[in-house]
CSV table of C-alpha atoms in Angstrom, one decimal:
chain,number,residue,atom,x,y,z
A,1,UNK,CA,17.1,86.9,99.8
A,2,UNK,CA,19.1,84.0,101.0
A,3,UNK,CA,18.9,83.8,105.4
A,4,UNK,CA,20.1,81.5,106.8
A,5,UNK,CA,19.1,80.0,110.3
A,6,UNK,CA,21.8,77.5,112.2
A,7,UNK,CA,20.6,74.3,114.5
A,8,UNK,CA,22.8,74.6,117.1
A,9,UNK,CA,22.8,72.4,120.4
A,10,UNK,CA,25.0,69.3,122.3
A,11,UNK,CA,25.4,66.2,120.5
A,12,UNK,CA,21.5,64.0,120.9
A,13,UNK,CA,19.4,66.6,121.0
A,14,UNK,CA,17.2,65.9,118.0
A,15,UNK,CA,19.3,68.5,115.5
A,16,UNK,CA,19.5,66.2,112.7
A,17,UNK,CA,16.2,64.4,113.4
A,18,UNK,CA,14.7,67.7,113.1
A,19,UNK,CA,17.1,68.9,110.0
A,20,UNK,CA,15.8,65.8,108.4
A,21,UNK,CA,12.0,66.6,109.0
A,22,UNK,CA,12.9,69.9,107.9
A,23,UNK,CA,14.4,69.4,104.7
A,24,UNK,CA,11.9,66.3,104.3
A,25,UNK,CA,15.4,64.4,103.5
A,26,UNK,CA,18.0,61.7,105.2
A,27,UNK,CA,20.6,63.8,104.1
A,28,UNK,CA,21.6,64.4,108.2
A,29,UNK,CA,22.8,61.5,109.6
A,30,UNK,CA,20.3,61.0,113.1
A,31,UNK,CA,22.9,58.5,114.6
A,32,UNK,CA,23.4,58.0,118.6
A,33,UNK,CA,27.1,59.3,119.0
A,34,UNK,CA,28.8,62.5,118.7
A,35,UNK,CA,30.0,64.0,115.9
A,36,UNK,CA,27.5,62.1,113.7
A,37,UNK,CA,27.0,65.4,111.6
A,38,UNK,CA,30.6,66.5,110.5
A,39,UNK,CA,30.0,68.6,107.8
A,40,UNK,CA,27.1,71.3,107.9
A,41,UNK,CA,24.0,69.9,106.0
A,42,UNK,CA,22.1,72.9,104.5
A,43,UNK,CA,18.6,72.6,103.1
A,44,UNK,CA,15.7,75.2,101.9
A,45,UNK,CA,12.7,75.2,102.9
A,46,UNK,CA,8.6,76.6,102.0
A,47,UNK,CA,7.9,78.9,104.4
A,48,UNK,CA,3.7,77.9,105.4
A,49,UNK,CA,2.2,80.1,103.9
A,50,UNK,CA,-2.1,79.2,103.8
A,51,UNK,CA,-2.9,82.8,102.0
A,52,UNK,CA,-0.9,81.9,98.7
A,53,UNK,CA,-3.5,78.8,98.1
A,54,UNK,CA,-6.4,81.1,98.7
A,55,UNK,CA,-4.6,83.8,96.2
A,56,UNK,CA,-4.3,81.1,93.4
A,57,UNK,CA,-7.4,79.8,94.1
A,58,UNK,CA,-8.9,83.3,93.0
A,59,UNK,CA,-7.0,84.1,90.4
A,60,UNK,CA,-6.4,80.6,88.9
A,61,UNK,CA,-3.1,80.6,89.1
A,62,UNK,CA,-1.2,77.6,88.1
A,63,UNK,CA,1.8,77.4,90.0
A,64,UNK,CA,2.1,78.1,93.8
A,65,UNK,CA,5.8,79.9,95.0
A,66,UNK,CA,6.4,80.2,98.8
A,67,UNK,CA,9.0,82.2,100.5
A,68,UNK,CA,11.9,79.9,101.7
A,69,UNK,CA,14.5,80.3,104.1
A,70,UNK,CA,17.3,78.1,104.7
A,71,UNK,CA,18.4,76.0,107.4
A,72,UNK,CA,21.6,74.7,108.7
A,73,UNK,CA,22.2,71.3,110.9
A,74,UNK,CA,25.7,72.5,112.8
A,75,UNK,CA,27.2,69.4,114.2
A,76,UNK,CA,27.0,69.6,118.1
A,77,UNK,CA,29.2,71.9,119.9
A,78,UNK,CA,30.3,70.0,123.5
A,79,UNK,CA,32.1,71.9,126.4
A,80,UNK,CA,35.7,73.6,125.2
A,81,UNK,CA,34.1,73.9,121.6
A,82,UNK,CA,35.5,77.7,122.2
A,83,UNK,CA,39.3,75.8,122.4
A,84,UNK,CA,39.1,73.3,119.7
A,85,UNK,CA,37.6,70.7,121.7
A,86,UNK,CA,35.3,68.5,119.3
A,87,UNK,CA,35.9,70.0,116.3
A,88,UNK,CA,34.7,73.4,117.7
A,89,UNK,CA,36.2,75.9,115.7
A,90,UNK,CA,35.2,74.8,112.8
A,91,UNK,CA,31.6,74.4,113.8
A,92,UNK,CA,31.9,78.1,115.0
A,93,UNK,CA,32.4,79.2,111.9
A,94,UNK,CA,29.6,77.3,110.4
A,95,UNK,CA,27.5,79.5,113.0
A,96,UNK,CA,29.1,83.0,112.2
A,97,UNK,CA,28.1,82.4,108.6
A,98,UNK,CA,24.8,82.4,109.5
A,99,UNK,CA,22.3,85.4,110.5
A,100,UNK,CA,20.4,83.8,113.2
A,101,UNK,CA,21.2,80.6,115.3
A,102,UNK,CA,17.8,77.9,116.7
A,103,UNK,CA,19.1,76.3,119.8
A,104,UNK,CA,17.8,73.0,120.3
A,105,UNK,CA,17.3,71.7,123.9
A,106,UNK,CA,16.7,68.1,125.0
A,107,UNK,CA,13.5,68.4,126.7
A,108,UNK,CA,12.6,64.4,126.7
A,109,UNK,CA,14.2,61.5,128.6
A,110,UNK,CA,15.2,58.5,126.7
A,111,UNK,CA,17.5,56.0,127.9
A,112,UNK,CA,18.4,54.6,125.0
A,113,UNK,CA,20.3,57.9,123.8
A,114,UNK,CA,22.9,59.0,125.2
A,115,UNK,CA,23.6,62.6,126.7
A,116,UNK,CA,26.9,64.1,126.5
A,117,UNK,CA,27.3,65.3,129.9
A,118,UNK,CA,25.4,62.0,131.1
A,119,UNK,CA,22.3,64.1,132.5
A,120,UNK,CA,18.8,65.5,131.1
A,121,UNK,CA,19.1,69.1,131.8
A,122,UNK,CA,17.9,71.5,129.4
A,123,UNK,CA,19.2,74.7,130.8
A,124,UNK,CA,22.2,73.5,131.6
A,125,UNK,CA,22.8,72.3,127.7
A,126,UNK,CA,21.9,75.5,127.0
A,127,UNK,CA,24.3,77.6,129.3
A,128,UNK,CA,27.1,74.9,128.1
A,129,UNK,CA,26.4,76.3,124.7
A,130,UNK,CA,26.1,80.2,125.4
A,131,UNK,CA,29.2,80.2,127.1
A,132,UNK,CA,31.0,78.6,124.5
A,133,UNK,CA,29.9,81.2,121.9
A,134,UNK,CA,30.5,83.9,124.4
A,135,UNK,CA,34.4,82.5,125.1
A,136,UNK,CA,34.7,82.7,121.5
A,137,UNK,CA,33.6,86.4,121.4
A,138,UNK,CA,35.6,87.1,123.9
A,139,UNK,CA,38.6,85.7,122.1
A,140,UNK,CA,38.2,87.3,119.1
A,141,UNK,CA,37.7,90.8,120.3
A,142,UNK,CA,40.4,90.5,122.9
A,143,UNK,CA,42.9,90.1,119.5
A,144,UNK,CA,41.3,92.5,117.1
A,145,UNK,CA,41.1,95.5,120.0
A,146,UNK,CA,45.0,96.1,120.0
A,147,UNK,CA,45.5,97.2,116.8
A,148,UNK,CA,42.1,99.0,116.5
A,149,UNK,CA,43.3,101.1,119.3
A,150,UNK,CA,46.6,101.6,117.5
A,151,UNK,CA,45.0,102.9,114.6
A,152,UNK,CA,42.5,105.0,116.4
A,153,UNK,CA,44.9,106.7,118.0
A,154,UNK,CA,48.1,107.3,116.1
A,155,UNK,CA,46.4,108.1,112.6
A,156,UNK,CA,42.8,109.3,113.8
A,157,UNK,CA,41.5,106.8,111.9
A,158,UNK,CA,37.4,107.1,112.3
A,159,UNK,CA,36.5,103.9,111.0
A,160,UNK,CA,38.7,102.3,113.7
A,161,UNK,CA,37.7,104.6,116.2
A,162,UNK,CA,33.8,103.7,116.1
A,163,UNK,CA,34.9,99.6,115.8
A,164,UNK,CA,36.6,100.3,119.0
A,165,UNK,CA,33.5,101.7,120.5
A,166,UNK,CA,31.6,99.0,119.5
A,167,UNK,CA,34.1,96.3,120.6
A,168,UNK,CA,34.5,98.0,123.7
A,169,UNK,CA,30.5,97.6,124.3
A,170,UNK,CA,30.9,93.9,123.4
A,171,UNK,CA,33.2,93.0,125.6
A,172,UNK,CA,31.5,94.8,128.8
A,173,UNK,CA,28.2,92.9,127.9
A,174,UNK,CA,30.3,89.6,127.4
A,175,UNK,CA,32.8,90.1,130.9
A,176,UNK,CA,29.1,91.0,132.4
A,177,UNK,CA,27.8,87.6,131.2
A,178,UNK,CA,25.7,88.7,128.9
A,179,UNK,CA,25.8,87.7,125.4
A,180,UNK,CA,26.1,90.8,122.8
A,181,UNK,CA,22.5,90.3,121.4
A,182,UNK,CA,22.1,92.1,124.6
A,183,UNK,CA,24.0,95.4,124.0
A,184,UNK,CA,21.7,98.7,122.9
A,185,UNK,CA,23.0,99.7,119.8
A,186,UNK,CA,22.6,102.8,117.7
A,187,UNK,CA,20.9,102.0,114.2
A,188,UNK,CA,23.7,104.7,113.0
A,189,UNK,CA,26.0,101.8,114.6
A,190,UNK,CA,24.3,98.9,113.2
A,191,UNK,CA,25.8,97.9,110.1
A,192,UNK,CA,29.4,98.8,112.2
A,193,UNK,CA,28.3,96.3,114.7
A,194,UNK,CA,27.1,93.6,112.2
A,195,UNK,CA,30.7,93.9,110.8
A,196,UNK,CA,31.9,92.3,114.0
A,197,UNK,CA,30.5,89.1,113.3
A,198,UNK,CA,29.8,88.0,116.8
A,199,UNK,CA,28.3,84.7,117.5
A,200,UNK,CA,26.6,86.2,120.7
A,201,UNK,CA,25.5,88.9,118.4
A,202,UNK,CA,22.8,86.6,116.3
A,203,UNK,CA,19.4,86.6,117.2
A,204,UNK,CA,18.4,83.3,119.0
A,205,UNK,CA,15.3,81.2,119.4
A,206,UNK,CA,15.3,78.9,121.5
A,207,UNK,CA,13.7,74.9,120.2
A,208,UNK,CA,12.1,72.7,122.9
A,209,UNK,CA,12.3,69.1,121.9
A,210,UNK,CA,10.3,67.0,123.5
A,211,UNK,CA,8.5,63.3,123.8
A,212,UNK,CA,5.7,62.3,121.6
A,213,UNK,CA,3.3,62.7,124.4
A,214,UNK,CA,4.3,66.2,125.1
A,215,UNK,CA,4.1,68.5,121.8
A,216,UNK,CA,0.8,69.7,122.4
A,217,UNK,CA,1.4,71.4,125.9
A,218,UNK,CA,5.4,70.7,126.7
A,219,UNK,CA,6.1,69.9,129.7
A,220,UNK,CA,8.3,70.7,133.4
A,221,UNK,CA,11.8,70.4,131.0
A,222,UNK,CA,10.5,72.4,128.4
A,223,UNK,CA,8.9,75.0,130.9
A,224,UNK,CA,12.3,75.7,132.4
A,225,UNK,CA,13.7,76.5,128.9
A,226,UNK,CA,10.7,78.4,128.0
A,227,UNK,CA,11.5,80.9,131.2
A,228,UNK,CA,15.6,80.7,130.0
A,229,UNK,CA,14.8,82.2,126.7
A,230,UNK,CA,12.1,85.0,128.4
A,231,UNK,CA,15.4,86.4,130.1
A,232,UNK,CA,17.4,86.3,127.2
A,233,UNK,CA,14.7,88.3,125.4
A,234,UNK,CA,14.2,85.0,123.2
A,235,UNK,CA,11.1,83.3,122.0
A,236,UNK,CA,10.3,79.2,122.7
A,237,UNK,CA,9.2,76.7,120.0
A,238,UNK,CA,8.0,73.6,121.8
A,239,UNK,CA,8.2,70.4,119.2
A,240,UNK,CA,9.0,67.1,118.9
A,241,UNK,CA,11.2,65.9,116.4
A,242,UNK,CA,10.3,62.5,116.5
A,243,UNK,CA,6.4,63.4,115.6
A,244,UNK,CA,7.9,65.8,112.8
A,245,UNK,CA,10.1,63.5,111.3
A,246,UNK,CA,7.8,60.8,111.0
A,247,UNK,CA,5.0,63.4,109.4
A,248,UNK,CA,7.9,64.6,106.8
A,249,UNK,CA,7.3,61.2,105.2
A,250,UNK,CA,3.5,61.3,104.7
A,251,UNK,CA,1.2,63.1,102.2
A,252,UNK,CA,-1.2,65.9,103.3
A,253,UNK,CA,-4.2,63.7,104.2
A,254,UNK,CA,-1.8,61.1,106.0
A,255,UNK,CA,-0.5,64.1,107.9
A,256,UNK,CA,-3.9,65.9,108.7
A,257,UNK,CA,-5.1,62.3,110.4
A,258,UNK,CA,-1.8,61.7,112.0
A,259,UNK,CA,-2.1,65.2,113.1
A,260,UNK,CA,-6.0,65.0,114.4
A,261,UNK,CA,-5.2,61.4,116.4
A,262,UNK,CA,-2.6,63.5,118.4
A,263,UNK,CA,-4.5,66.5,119.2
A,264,UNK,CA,-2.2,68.8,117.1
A,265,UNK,CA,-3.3,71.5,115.1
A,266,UNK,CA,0.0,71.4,112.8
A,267,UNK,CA,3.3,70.0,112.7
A,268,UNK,CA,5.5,72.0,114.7
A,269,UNK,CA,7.9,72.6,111.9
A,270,UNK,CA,5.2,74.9,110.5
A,271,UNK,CA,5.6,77.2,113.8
A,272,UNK,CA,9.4,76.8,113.7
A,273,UNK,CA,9.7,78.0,110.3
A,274,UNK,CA,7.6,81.2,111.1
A,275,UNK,CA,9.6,82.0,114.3
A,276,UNK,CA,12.3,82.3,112.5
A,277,UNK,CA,11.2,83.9,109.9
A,278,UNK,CA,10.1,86.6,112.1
A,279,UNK,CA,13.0,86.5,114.0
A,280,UNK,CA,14.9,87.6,111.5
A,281,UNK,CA,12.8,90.4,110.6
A,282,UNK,CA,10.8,89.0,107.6
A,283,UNK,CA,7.5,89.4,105.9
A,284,UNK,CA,6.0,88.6,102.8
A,285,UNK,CA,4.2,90.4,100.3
A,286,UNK,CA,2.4,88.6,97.0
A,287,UNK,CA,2.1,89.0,93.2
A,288,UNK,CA,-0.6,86.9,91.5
A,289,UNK,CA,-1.4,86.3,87.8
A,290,UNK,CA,-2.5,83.4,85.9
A,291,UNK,CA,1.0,82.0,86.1
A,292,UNK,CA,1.6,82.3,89.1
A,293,UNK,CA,1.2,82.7,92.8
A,294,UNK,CA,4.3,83.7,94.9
A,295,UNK,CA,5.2,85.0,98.4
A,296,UNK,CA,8.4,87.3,97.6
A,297,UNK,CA,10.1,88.2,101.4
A,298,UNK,CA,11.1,91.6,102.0
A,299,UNK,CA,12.5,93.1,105.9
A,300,UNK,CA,9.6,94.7,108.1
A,301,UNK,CA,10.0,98.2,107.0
A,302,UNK,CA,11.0,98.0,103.8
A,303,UNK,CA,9.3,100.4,101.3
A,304,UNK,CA,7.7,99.9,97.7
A,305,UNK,CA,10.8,100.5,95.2
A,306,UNK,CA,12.7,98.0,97.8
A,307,UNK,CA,10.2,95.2,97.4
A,308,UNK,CA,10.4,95.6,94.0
A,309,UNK,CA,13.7,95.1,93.8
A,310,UNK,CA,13.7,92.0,95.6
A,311,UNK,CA,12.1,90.8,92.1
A,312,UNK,CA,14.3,92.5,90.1
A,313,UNK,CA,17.6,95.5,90.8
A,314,UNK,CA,16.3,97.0,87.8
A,315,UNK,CA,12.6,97.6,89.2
A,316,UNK,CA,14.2,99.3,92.1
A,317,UNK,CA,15.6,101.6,89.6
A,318,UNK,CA,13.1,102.3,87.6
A,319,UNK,CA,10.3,102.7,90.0
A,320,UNK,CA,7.4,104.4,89.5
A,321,UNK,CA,4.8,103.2,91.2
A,322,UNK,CA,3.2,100.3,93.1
A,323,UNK,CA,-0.2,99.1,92.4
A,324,UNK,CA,-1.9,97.4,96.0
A,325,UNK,CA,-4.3,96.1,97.4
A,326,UNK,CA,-4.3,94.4,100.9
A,327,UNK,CA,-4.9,90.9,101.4
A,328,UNK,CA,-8.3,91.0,103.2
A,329,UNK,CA,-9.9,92.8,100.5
A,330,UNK,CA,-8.4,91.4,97.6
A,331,UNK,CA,-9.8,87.9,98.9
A,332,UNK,CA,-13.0,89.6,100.2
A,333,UNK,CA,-13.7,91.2,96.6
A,334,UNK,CA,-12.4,88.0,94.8
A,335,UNK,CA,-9.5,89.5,92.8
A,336,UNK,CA,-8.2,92.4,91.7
A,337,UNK,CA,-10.5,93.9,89.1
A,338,UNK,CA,-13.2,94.0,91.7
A,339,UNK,CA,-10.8,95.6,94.5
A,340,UNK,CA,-10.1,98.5,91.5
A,341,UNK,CA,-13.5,98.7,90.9
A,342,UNK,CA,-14.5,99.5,94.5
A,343,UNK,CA,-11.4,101.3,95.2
A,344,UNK,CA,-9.7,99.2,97.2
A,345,UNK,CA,-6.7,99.1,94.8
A,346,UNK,CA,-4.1,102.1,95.6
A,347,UNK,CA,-1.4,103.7,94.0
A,348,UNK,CA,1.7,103.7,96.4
A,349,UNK,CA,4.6,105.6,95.9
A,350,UNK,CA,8.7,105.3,96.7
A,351,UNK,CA,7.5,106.3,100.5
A,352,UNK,CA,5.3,103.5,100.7
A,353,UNK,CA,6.2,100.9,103.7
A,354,UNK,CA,5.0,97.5,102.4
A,355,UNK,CA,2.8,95.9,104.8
A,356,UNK,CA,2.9,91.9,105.0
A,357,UNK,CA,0.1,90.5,102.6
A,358,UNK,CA,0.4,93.4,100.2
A,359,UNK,CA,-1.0,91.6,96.9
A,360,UNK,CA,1.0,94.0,94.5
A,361,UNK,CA,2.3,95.2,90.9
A,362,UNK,CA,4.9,97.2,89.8
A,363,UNK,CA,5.1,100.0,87.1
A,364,UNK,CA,8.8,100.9,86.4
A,365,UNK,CA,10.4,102.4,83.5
């Protein structure tokens, strides 16, 4: 299942710096002008994931496989991105291709990097951005809605009549000043409304990047984005690039002492990577063996036969049935001959809704 998240923010924020801590690579350019990214770096990356060590642990299995989920360093959008200015359109298209969008925030003041708009103002970076994305909704709908209402009306055509609905809503959020992420639509409408590939439309978080001395706690610049993203319905990571990017290059233990002298409990990449993971709707379930251990993601929701085919298309088909057992007491019971044994392993059906941490096998024909 290949999601992928987009870094979006001004030029200096910390994108790349955190791309690079990310992917655990150089392969972003972290230079102090704009436009230092001009093509979209992409990388993969483990999703941490603490329960597949104690899985293998158990069942001895020799290889550990985390969930991933890809990220993409978008160069930075400036003011009139929506026109063309810096390159913009082409960075908007980086964003629509993706099916969620992190927006970094400069929440640390450093003179020796520059800002675009020559002040430290978080929101304001923000707003910059939203509006450019919104302005570019706004554009495209504004040309598709002629012939849409063309269509719906002269030939009756359905398909064009519901699109029309659903540009209609759009643009009312957008001339409102509300991005579309905002608009209550029908899950009869969703795939419909997905089909409008609207920037606004993406589910945001919204990344705090701060000074060393501030990634515990934040502080007054990342409060303010903190409260931005509570009315936009978003989530806050608070990090610090800088701290990240320097712990990408260190093993475990380096990392764990680094980590302790700071007062950090983990790198904030780790809480990153989970917020967007969530954000987009994602769990994991397990399989174990000998082999073996791997976190296999799946949408909250999803039922047996459709985790299974996440493995396979032809175990979809074929299902029969799921064998399971939930995390807690296959690790309480040590495995999963002691879990069957004391009746903890269940056999699940096609109804079955997979919950996250689901240790399972699947019997198909």
């Amino acid at each position: 299942m290949a999601l992928k998240v987009a870094i979006v923010g001004l030029p200096n924020v910390g994108k790349s710096t955190l791309f690079n801590a990310l992917t655990k690579t150089a392969a972003a350019q972290a230079a102090n002008y704009p436009f230092c990214t001009i093509e979209p770096n992409t990388g993969d990356v483990a999703v941490p994931e603490p329960r597949l060590k104690v899985l293998a642990e158990i069942a001895g299995s020799k290889e550990i496989i985390p969930a991933r989920i890809t990220f993409v360093d978008v160069a930075g959008l400036v003011r009139g991105a929506s026109k063309g200015e810096g390159l913009g359109n082409q960075f908007l298209a980086n964003i629509r291709d993706c099916d969620a969008v992190a927006f970094v925030a400069r929440c640390f003041i450093d003179d020796d990097i520059t800002h675009v708009e020559n002040r430290i103002d978080p929101v304001a970076d923000l707003e910059i951005i939203e509006t450019e994305l919104m302005l570019a909704d706004l554009e495209s709908l504004e040309r598709r809605r002629p012939q849409l209402e063309k269509r719906a009306k002269s030939s009756g055509d359905k398909e064009a009549a519901l699109t029309l609905k659903l540009v209609d809503l759009a643009l009312a959020q957008l001339n409102a000043g509300k991005p579309a992420r905002t608009a209550e639509v029908s899950r009869e409408d969703k795939k419909a409304w997905d089909m409008l590939q609207l920037l606004t439309a993406l589910p945001a978080l919204y990344v705090a990047n701060v000074d060393e001395g501030s990634a515990d706690k934040g502080n007054e610049l990342s409060d303010k984005v903190a409260e931005r993203a509570k009315a936009d319905g978003a989530n806050t990571v608070v990090i610090s690039a800088k701290i990240d990017s320097e712990l990408a290059v260190l093993d475990e233990a380096e990392q764990m002492e680094f980590l302790q002298e700071l007062g950090l409990a983990e790198p904030g990449l780790n809480r990153l990577i989970r917020e967007a993971y969530a954000l987009l709707g994602l769990q994991s379930y397990f399989t174990v063996g000998p082999k073996e251990a791997r976190a296999w993601t799946i949408h909250v929701g999803d039922t047996a036969p459709q985790a299974a085919g996440v493995i396979h298309t032809d175990f979809e088909k074929g299902f029969i049935r799921a064998e399971t057992v939930a995390y807690d007491d296959y690790v309480a019971l040590k495995g999963e001959a002691k879990a069957r044994e004391a009746g903890k392993l269940r056999a699940e059906g096609k109804s079955y809704v997979v919950k996250d941490g689901d240790v399972m096998n699947f019997l198909f024909s």
